[in-house]
Coordinates of C-alpha atoms and ligand atoms in Angstrom, one line a residue:
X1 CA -29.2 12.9 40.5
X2 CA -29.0 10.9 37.1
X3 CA -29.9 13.9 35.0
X4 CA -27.0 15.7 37.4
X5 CA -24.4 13.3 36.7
X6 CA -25.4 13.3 32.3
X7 CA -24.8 16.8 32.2
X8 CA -21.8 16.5 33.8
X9 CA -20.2 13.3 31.8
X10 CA -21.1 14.9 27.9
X11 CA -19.2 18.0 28.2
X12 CA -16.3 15.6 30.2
X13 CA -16.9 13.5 27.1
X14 CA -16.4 16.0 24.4
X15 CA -13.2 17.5 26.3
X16 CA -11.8 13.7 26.3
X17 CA -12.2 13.6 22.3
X18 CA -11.0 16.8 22.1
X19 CA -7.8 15.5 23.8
X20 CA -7.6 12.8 22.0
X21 CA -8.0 14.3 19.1
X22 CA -5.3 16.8 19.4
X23 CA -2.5 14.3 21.1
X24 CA -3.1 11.9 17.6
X25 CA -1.8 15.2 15.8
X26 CA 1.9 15.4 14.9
X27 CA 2.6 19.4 16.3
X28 CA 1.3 18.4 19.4
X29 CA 3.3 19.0 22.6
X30 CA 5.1 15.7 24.0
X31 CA 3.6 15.8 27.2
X32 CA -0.1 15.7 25.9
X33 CA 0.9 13.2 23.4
X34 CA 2.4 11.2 26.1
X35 CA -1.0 11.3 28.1
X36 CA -2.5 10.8 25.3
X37 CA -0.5 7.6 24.5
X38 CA -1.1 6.5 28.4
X39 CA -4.6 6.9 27.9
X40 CA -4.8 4.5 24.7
X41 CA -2.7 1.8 26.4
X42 CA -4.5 1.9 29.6
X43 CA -7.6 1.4 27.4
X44 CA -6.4 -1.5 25.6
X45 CA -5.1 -3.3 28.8
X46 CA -8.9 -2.9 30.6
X47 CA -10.2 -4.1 28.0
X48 CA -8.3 -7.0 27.4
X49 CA -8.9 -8.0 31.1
X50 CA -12.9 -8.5 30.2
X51 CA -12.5 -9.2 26.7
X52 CA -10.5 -11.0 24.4
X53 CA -11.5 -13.1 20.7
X54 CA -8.6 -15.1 21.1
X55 CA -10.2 -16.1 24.3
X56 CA -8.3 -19.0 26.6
X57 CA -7.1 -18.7 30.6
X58 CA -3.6 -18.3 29.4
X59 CA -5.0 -15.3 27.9
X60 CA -6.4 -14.0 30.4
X61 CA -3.5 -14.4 33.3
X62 CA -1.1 -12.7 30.6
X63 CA -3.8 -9.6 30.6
X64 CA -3.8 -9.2 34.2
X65 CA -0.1 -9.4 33.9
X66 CA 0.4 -6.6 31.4
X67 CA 0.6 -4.2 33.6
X68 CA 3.6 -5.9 35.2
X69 CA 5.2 -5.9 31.6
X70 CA 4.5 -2.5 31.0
X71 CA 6.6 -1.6 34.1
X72 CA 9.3 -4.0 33.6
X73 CA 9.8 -3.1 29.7
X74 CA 9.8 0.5 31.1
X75 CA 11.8 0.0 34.1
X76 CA 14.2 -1.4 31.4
X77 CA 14.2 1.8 28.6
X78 CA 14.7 3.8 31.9
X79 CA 17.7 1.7 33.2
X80 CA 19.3 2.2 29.8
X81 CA 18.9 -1.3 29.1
X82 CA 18.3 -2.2 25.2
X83 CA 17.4 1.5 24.7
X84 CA 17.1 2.1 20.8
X85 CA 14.9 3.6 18.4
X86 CA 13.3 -0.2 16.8
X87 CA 9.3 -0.3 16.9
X88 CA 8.4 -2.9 19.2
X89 CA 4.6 -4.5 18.6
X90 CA 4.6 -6.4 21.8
X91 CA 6.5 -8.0 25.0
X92 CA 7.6 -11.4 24.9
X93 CA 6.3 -12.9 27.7
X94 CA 8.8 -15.7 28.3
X95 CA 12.2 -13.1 27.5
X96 CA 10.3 -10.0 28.9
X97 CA 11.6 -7.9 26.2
X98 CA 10.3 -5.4 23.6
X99 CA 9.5 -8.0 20.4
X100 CA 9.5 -6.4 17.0
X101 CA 7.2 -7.3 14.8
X102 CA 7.3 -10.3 13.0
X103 CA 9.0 -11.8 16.4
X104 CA 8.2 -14.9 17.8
X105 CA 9.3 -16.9 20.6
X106 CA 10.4 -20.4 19.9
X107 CA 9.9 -22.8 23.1
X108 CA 12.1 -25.0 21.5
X109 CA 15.2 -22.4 21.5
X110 CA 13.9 -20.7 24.7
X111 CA 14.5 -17.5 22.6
X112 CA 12.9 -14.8 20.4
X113 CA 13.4 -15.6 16.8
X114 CA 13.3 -12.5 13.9
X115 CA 10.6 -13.3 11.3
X116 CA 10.0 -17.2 12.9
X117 CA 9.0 -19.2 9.8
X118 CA 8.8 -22.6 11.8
X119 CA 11.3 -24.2 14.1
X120 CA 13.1 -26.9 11.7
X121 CA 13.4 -30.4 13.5
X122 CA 15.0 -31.6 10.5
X123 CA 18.1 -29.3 10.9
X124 CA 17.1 -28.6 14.7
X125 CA 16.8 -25.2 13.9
X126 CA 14.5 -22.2 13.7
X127 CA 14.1 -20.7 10.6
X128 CA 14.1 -17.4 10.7
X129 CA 14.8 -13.9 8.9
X130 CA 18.9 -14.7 8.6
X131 CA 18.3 -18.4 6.9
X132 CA 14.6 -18.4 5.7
X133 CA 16.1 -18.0 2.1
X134 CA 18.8 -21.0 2.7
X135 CA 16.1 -22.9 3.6
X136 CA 13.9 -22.8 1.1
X137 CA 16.6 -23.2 -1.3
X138 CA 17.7 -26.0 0.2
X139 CA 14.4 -27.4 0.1
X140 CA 14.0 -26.4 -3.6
X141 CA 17.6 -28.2 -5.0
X142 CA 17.2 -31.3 -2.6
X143 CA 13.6 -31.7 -4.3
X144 CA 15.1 -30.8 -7.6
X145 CA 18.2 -33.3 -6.9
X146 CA 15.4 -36.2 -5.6
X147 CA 13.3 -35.7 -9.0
X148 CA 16.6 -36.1 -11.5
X149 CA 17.9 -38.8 -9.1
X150 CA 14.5 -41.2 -9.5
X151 CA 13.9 -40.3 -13.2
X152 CA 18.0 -41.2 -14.1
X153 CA 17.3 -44.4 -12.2
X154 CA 14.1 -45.4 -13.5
X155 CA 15.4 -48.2 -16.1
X156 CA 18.0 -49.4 -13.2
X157 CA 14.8 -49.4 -11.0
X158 CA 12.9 -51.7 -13.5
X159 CA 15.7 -54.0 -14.3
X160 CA 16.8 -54.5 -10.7
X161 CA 13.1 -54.7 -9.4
X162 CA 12.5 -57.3 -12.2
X163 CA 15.6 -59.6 -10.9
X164 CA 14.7 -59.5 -7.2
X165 CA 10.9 -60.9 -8.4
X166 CA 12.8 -64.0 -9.6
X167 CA 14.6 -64.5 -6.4
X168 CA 12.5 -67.0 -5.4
X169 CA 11.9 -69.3 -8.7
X170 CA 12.7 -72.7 -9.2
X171 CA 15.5 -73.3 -10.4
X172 CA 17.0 -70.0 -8.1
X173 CA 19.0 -67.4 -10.5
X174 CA 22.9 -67.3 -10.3
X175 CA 23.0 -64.1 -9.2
X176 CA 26.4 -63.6 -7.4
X177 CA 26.2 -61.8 -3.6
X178 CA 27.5 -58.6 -5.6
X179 CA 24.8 -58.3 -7.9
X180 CA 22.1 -59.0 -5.2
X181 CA 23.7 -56.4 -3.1
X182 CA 23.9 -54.0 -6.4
X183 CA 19.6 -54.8 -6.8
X184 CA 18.6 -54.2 -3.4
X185 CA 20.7 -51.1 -3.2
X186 CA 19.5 -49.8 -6.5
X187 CA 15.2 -50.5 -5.3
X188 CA 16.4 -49.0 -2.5
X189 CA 17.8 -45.8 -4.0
X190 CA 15.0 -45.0 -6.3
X191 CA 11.9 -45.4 -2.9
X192 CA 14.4 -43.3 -0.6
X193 CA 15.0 -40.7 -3.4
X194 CA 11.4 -40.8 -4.6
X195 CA 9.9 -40.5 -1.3
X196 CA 11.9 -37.2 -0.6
X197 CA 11.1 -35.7 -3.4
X198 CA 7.2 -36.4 -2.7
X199 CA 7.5 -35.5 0.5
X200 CA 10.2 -32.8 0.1
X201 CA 8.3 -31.2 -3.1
X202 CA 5.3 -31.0 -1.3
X203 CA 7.2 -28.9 1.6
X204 CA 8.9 -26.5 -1.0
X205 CA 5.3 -26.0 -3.1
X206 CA 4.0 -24.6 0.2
X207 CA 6.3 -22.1 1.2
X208 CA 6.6 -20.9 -2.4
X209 CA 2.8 -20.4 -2.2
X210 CA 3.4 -18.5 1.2
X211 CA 6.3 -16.5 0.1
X212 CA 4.6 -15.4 -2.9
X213 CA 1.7 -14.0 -0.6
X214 CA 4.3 -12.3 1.7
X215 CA 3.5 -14.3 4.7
X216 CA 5.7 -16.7 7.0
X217 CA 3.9 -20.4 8.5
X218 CA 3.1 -18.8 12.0
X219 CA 1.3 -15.4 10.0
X220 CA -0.5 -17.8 7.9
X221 CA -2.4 -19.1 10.9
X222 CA -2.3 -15.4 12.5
X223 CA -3.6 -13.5 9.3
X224 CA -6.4 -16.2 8.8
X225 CA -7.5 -15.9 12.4
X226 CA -7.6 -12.1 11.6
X227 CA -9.1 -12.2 8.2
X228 CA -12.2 -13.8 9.4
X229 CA -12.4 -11.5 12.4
X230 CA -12.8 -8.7 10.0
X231 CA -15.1 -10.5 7.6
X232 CA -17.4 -11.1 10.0
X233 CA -17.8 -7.2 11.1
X234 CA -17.4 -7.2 7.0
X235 CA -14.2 -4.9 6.6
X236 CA -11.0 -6.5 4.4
X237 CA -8.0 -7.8 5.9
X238 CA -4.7 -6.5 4.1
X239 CA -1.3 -7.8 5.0
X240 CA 1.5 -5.2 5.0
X241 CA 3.8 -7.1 3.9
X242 CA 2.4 -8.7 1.0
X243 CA 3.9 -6.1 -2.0
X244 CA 2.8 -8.5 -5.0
X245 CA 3.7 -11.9 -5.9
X246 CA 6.9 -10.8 -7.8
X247 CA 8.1 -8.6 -5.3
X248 CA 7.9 -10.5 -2.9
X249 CA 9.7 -13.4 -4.5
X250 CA 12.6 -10.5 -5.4
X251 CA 12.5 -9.3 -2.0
X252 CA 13.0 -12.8 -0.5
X253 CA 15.6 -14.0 -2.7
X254 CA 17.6 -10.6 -2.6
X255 CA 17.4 -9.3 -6.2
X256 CA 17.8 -5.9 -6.9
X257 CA 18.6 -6.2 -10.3
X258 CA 18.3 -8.6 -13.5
X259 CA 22.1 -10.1 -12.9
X260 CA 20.8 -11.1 -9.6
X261 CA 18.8 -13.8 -10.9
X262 CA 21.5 -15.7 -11.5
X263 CA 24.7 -14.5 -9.2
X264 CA 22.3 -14.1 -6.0
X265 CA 19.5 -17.2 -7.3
X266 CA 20.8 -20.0 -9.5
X267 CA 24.4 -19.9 -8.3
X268 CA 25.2 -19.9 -4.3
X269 CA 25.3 -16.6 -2.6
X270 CA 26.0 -15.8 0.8
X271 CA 23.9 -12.2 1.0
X272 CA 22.1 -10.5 3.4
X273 CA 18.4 -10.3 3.1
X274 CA 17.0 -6.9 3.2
X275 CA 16.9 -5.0 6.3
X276 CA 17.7 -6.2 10.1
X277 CA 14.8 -8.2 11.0
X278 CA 13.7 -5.6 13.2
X279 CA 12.2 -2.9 11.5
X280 CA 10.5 -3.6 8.0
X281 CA 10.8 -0.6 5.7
X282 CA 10.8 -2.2 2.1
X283 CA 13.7 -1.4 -0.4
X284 CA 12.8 1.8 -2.5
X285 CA 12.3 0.1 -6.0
X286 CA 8.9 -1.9 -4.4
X287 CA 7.8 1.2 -2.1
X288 CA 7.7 3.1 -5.9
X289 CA 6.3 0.0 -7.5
X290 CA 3.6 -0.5 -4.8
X291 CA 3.1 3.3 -5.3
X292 CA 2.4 3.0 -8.7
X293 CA 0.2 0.3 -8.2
X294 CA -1.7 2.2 -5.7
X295 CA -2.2 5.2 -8.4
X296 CA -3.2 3.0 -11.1
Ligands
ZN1 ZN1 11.0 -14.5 23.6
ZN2 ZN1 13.5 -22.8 17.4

């Protein structure tokens, strides 16, 4: 019955390739790439109901769930609801909505945020796509602003640190209320502004390093996760949105050209980054650079 049942399940085998094979082909009609499509999903969501590295029970209940998101997101395209062309990667499972990539959902907001950095409690705001750049620059002249206000003060610093230390001699300084006021306030100035700057420069060194490799604070934590994934089964992670240190730096601070530097960096500037957030086709100029790249 066994050796029944073998014959059967190759050539049923080699026909399933066979399918496969011919939906993942571009001239292929829609309706077998459709199956085909089906097929892969259906795949992925069995075996995410036995299996999963990222492991947990939330992770589990949202796998027995994703069928249930698979027919609300396409109850949704079928209502008409939301229907447009973007490449979604996933469903949020708090909005249930397509999420592009890059998407994340802030449970501080209670909504999806484009290219999440980190939700700032400082400005009780996520940053995101539309104000990562204002943030880091904000982070960048504040720490720049810190460092000139402690080293201007420094002497100040000294001299009024120096008269507060003889406060307390005998016979007492005639230091009028004013001039007390005027030393306390000036110790007090140089800590607070050092302080930020320490804490502040600290802040702005780490997301330069994580711009620079193309990545936001949540995909540093995701693309580590994955990087030793594929180490261990000894293939190389590459993230697909890292285009070289330079590049990336132009990309995030919206230069296009040499002028830019200074209109769009050094002076303020109120433009758009590239693209919507949505979909994340880079400008031409580093899809021919990265090209170039590649052939060299
Ligand atoms: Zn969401
Ligand atoms: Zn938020």
């Amino acid at each position: 019955m066994r050796g029944q049942w073998s014959l059967l399940l190759g050539p049923a085998r080699l026909c399933l390739r066979l399918l496969l094979l011919l939906g993942s082909r571009r001239r292929c009609p829609p309706l077998l790439r459709g199956l085909v499509q089906r097929w892969r999903y259906g795949k992925v969501c069995l075996r995410s109901l036995f299996y999963n590295s990222f492991g947990g029970s939330d992770t589990a209940v949202d796998a027995a769930f994703e069928p249930i998101y698979w027919l609300v997101d396409n109850m949704i395209r079928w209502c008409g609801v939301g229907r447009n062309d973007i490449a979604t990667v996933s469903i949020c499972k708090k909005c249930i909505y397509p999420k592009p990539a890059r998407t994340h959902h802030c449970s501080i907001c209670n909504r999806c945020v484009l290219k999440m950095d980190h939700h700032c409690p400082w400005l009780n705001n996520c940053v995101g796509h539309y104000n990562h750049r204002y943030f880091f620059s904000f982070c960048f002249f504040m720490t720049l602003g810190c460092v000139y206000c402690s080293y201007g003060s420094w002497d100040l610093f000294r001299e009024a640190y120096a008269a507060i230390e003889t406060y307390h001699q005998t016979p007492p300084p005639t230091f009028s209320f004013r001039e007390r006021v005027t030393h306390k306030s000036l110790v007090y100035l140089w800590f607070l502004c050092s302080s930020v700057a320490l804490a502040l420069g600290a802040l702005t060194i780490w997301h330069a390093v994580l711009i620079s490799r193309g990545e936001t604070s949540i995909e540093r934590h995701i693309n580590r996760k994955e990087r030793r994934r594929l180490q261990a089964k000894g293939r190389v992670f590459r993230n697909h949105y890292n285009y070289g240190c330079l590049d990336n730096w132009k990309l995030f601070l919206g230069v296009d050209t040499g002028r830019h530097w200074l209109t769009r960096v050094l002076l303020p500037s109120s433009h758009l980054p590239h693209g919507n957030g949505m979909s994340w086709d880079p400008p031409p100029w580093v899809t021919a650079h990265s090209a170039s790249v590649m052939a060299v």
